[in-house]
Coordinates of C-alpha atoms in Angstrom, one line a residue:
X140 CA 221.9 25.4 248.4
X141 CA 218.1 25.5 248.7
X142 CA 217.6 27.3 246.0
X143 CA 219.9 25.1 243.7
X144 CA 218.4 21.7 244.7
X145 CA 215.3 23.0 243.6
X146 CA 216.1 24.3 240.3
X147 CA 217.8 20.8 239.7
X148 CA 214.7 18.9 240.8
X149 CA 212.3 21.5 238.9
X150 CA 214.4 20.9 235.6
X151 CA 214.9 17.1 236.4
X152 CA 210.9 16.8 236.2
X153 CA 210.2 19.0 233.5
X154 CA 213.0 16.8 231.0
X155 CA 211.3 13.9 232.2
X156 CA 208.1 14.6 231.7
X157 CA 208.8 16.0 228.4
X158 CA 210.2 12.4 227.4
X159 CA 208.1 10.1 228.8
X160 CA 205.1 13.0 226.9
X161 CA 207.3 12.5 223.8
X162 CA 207.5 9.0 223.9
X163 CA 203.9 8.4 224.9
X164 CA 202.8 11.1 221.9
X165 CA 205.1 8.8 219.3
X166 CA 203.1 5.3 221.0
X167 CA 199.6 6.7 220.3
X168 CA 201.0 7.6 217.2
X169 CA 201.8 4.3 215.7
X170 CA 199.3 2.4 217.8
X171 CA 196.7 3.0 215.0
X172 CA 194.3 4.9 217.2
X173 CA 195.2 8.4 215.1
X174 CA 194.5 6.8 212.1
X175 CA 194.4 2.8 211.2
X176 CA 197.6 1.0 210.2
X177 CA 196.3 -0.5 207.2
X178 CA 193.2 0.3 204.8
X179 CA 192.1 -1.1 201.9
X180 CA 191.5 0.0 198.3
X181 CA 188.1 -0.1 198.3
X182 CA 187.7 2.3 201.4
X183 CA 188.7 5.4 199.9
X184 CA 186.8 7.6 198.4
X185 CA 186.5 10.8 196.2
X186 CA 188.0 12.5 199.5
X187 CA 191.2 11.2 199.1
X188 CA 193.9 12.1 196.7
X189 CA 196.3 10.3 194.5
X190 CA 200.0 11.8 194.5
X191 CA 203.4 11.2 193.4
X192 CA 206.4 12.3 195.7
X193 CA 209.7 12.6 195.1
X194 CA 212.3 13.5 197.7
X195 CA 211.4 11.5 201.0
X196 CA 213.3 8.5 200.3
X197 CA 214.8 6.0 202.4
X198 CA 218.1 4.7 200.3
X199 CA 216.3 1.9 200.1
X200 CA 213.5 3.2 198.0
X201 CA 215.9 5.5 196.3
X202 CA 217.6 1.9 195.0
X203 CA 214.3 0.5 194.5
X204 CA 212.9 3.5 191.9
X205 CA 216.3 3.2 190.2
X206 CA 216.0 -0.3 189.4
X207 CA 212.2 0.0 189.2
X208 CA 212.8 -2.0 185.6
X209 CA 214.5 -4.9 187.2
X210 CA 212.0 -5.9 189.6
X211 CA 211.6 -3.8 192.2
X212 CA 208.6 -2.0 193.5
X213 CA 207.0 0.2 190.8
X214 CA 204.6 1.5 193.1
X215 CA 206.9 2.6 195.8
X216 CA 206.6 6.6 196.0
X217 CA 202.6 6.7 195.3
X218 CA 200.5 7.6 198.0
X219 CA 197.1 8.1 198.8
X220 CA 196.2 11.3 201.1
X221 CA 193.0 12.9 202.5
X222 CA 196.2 16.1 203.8
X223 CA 195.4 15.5 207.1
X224 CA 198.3 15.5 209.3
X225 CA 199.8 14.9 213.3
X226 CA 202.3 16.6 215.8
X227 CA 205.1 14.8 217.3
X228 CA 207.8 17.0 218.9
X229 CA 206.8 19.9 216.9
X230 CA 206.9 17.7 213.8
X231 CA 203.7 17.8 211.4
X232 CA 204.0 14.4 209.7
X233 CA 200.9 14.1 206.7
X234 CA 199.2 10.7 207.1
X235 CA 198.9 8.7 204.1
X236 CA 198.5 5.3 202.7
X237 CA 200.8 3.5 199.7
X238 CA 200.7 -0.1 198.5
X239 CA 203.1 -2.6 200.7
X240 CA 206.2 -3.0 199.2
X241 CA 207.1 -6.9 197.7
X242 CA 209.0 -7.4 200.9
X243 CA 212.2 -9.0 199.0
X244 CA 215.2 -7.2 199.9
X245 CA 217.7 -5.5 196.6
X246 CA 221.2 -4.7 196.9
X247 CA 223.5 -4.9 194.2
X248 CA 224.6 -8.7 194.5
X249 CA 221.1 -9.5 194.2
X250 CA 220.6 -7.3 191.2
X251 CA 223.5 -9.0 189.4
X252 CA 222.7 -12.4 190.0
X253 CA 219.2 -12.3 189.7
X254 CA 218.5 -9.8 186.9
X255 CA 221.8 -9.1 185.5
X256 CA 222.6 -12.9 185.1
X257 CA 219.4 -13.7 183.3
X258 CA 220.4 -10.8 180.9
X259 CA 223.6 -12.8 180.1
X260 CA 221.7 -15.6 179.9
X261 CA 219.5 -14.0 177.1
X262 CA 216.1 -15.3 179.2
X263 CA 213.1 -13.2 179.4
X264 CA 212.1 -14.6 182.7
X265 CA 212.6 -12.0 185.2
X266 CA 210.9 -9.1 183.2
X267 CA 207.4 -11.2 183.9
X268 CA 207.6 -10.8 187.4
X269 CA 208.1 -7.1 188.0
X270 CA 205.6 -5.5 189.6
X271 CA 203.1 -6.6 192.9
X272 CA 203.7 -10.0 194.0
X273 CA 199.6 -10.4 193.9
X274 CA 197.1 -8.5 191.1
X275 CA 196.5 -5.6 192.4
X276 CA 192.2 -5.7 193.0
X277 CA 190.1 -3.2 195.7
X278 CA 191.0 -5.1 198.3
X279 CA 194.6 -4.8 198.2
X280 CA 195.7 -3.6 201.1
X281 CA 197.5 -0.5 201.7
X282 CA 199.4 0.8 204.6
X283 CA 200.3 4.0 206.8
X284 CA 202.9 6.3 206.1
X285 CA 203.9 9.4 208.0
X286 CA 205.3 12.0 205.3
X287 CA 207.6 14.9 207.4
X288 CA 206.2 17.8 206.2
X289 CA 210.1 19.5 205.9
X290 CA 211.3 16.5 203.8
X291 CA 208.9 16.0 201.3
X292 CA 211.1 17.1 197.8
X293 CA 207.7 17.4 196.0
X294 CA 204.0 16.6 195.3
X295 CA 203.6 15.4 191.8
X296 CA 200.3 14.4 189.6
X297 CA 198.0 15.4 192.6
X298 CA 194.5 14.1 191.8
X299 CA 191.0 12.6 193.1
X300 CA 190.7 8.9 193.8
X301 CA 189.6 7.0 191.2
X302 CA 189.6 3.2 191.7
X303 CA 188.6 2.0 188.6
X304 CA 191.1 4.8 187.0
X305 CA 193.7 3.9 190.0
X306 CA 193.6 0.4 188.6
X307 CA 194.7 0.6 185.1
X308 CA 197.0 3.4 185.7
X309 CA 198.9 0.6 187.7
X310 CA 198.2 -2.0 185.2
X311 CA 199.7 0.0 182.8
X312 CA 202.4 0.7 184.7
X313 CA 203.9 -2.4 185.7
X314 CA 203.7 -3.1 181.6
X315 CA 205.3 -0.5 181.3
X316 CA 208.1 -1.5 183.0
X317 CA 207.8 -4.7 181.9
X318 CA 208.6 -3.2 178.3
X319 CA 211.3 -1.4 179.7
X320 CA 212.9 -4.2 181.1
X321 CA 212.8 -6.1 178.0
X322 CA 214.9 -3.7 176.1
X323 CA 217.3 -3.0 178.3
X324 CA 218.2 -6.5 178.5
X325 CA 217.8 -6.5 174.5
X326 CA 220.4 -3.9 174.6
X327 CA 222.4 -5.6 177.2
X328 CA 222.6 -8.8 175.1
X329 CA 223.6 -6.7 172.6
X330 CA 226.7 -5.6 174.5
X331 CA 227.7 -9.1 175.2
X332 CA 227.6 -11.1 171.6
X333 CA 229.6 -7.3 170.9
X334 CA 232.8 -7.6 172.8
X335 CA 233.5 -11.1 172.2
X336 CA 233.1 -11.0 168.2
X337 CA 234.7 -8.1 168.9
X338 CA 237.5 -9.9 169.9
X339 CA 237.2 -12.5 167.3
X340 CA 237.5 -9.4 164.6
X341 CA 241.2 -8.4 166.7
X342 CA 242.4 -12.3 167.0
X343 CA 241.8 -12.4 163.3
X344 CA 243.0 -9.1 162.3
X345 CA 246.0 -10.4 164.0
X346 CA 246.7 -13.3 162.7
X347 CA 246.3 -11.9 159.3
X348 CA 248.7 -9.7 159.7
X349 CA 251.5 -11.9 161.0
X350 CA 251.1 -14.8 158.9
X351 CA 248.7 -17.3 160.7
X352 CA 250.6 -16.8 163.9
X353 CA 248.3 -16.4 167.3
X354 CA 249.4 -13.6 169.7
X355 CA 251.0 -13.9 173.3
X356 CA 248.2 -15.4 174.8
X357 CA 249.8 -16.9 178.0
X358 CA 247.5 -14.3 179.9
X359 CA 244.9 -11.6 179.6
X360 CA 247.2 -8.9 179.7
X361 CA 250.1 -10.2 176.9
X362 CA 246.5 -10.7 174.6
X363 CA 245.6 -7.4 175.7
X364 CA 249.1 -6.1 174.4
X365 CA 249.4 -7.9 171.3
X366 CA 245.5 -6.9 170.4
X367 CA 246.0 -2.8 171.5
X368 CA 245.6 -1.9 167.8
X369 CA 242.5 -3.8 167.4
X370 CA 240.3 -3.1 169.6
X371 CA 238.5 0.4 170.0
X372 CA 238.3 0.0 174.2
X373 CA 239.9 -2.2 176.7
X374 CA 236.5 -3.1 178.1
X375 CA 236.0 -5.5 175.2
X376 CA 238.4 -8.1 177.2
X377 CA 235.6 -7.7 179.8
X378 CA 232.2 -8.9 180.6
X379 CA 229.7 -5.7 180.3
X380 CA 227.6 -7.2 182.7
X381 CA 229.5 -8.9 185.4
X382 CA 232.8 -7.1 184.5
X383 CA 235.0 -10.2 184.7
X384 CA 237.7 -10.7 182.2
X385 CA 237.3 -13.3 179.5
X386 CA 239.4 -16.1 179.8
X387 CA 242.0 -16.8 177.9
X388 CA 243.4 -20.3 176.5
X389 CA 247.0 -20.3 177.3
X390 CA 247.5 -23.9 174.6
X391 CA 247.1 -21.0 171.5
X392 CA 249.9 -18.8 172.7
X393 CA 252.0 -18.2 169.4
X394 CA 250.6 -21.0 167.8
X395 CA 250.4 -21.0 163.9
X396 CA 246.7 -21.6 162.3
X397 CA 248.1 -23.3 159.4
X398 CA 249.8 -25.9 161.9
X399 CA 246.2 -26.5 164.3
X400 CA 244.2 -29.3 162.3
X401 CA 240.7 -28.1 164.1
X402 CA 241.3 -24.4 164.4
X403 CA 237.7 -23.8 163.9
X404 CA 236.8 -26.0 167.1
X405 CA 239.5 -24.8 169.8
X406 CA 238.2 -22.3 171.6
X407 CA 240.5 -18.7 172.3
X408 CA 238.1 -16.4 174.6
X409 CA 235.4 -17.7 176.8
X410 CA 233.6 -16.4 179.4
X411 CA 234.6 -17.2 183.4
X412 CA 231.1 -18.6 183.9
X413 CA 228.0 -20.1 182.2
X414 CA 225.2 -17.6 181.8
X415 CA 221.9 -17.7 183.9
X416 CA 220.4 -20.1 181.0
X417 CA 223.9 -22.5 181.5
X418 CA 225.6 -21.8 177.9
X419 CA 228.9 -20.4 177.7
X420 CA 230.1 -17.6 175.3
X421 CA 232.8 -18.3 173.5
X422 CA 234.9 -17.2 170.3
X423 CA 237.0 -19.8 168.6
X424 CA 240.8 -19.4 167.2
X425 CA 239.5 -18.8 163.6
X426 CA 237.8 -15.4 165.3
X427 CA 234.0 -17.1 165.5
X428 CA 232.0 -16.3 168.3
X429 CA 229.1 -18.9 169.7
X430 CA 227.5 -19.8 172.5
X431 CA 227.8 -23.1 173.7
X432 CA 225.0 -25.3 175.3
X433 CA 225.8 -26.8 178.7
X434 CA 225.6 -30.4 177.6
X435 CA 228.5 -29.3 175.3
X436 CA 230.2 -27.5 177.0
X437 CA 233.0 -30.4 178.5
X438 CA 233.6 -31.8 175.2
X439 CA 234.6 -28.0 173.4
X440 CA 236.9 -28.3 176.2
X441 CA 238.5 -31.4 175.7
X442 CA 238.8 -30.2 172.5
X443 CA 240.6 -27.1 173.6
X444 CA 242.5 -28.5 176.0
X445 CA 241.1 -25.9 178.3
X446 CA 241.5 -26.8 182.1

């Protein structure tokens, strides 16, 4: 019995003094004694290297190079490195240095209203302010990372310090992006003005082909029936940025064109809701698309007895 309450006390102390070691080994760590929690530009020298990693990601970061073009971080998975490394719990974690991320949160809401809206709204706004949130200078400052030597993915574009070179390499990334991000939205504005003439083309196809007469258009999905043959996708009838359905204007359904005076000013197809820059896309019963401008927009729908 001894012998057993020994063992238990011998065992107790060792797991307790391997924790409170751990845990003590993990404070000195982070407490900036090892190496400093922040640097600055300027204090690195030809010692230290420039690199590129890929594969120790957070999800966050891993969201934040995806959308590097919309905003985010560009600098995120750079890192500066003079390979020395620490032992936690036989862990070897490489200390390095990368430039402090902008601090705003991105998830996908954000990214749609922010970004994706301002594409709708065919603005060029947001694609100015990717990058830093300050000009990056040599006394930016730059902080610690701990890389886990078993999860780093890779080491890419390993080089010398250079400031000067450092500099304009991120200069001309973040225009870069900033090009980037201006034609994707190019090419999403593109996709918008497409489906509704799109659906203009299909409404007017239609009513050529049944003598002035205006489909079912009591809801989305009777349009979406009568039009079938007209379109090349169902996704037309949908926003290609926000994904909602276009609305419909219920006064048309099975109307004749011959027998609406102002045709050409009573809107069919609109979208749910006003772009980032306040107009409204729209496409009129005579198959015309247009945007309309926000001071407008109640009197087009008067005029098309839309609700």
């Amino acid at each position: 019995m001894r012998k057993l309450t020994l063992t238990l006390a011998i065992i107790t102390s060792i797991l307790t003094y391997s924790q409170k070691c751990l845990a003590n080994d993990f404070q000195e760590l982070i407490s900036g004694k090892q190496a400093p929690l922040t640097r600055q530009l300027k204090d690195l020298n030809d010692s230290w290297r420039q690199v590129a990693i890929s594969g120790q990601y957070e999800m966050a970061d891993l969201m934040k190079s995806w959308t590097s073009i919309f905003g985010a971080d560009i600098y995120n998975n750079i890192y500066y490195t003079q390979g020395k490394t620490v032992k936690v719990n036989d862990e070897t974690y490489v200390i390095a240095y990368r430039l402090a991320s902008s601090g705003k949160s991105l998830t996908i809401t954000s990214l749609l209203k922010n970004v994706m809206g301002s594409v709708a709204g065919l603005t060029g706004t947001d694609c100015d302010s990717i990058g830093s949130p300050e000009k990056i200078t040599p006394e930016t400052t730059i902080a610690l990372s701990l890389l886990n030597l078993k999860t780093i993915g890779s080491l890419n574009n390993v080089r010398p310090f250079d400031l000067e070179k450092d500099l304009a390499m991120l200069e001309q990334a973040e225009q870069e992006s900033k090009a980037a991000c201006e034609q994707a939205k190019s090419e999403a504005v593109n996709l918008v003005e497409s489906n509704l003439q799109e659906l203009g083309s299909a409404l007017q196809s239609y009513t050529d082909q049944n003598g002035g007469k205006l489909p079912d258009m009591s809801s989305l999905e009777t349009v979406k029936l009568a039009l079938q043959d007209f379109v090349y996708d169902e996704s037309v009838f949908y926003h290609p940025v926000t994904l909602e359905p276009y609305q419909v204007n219920a006064f048309l359904s099975a109307q004749n064109l011959d027998d609406l005076d102002n045709a050409m000013e009573i809107v069919a197809f609109y979208e749910a809701n006003p772009a980032a820059d306040g107009t409204v896309g729209v496409v009129y019963a005579d198959g015309f698309y247009q945007r309309i401008q926000p001071e407008d927009w109640e009197a087009v729908k008067q005029a098309s007895k839309l609700p």
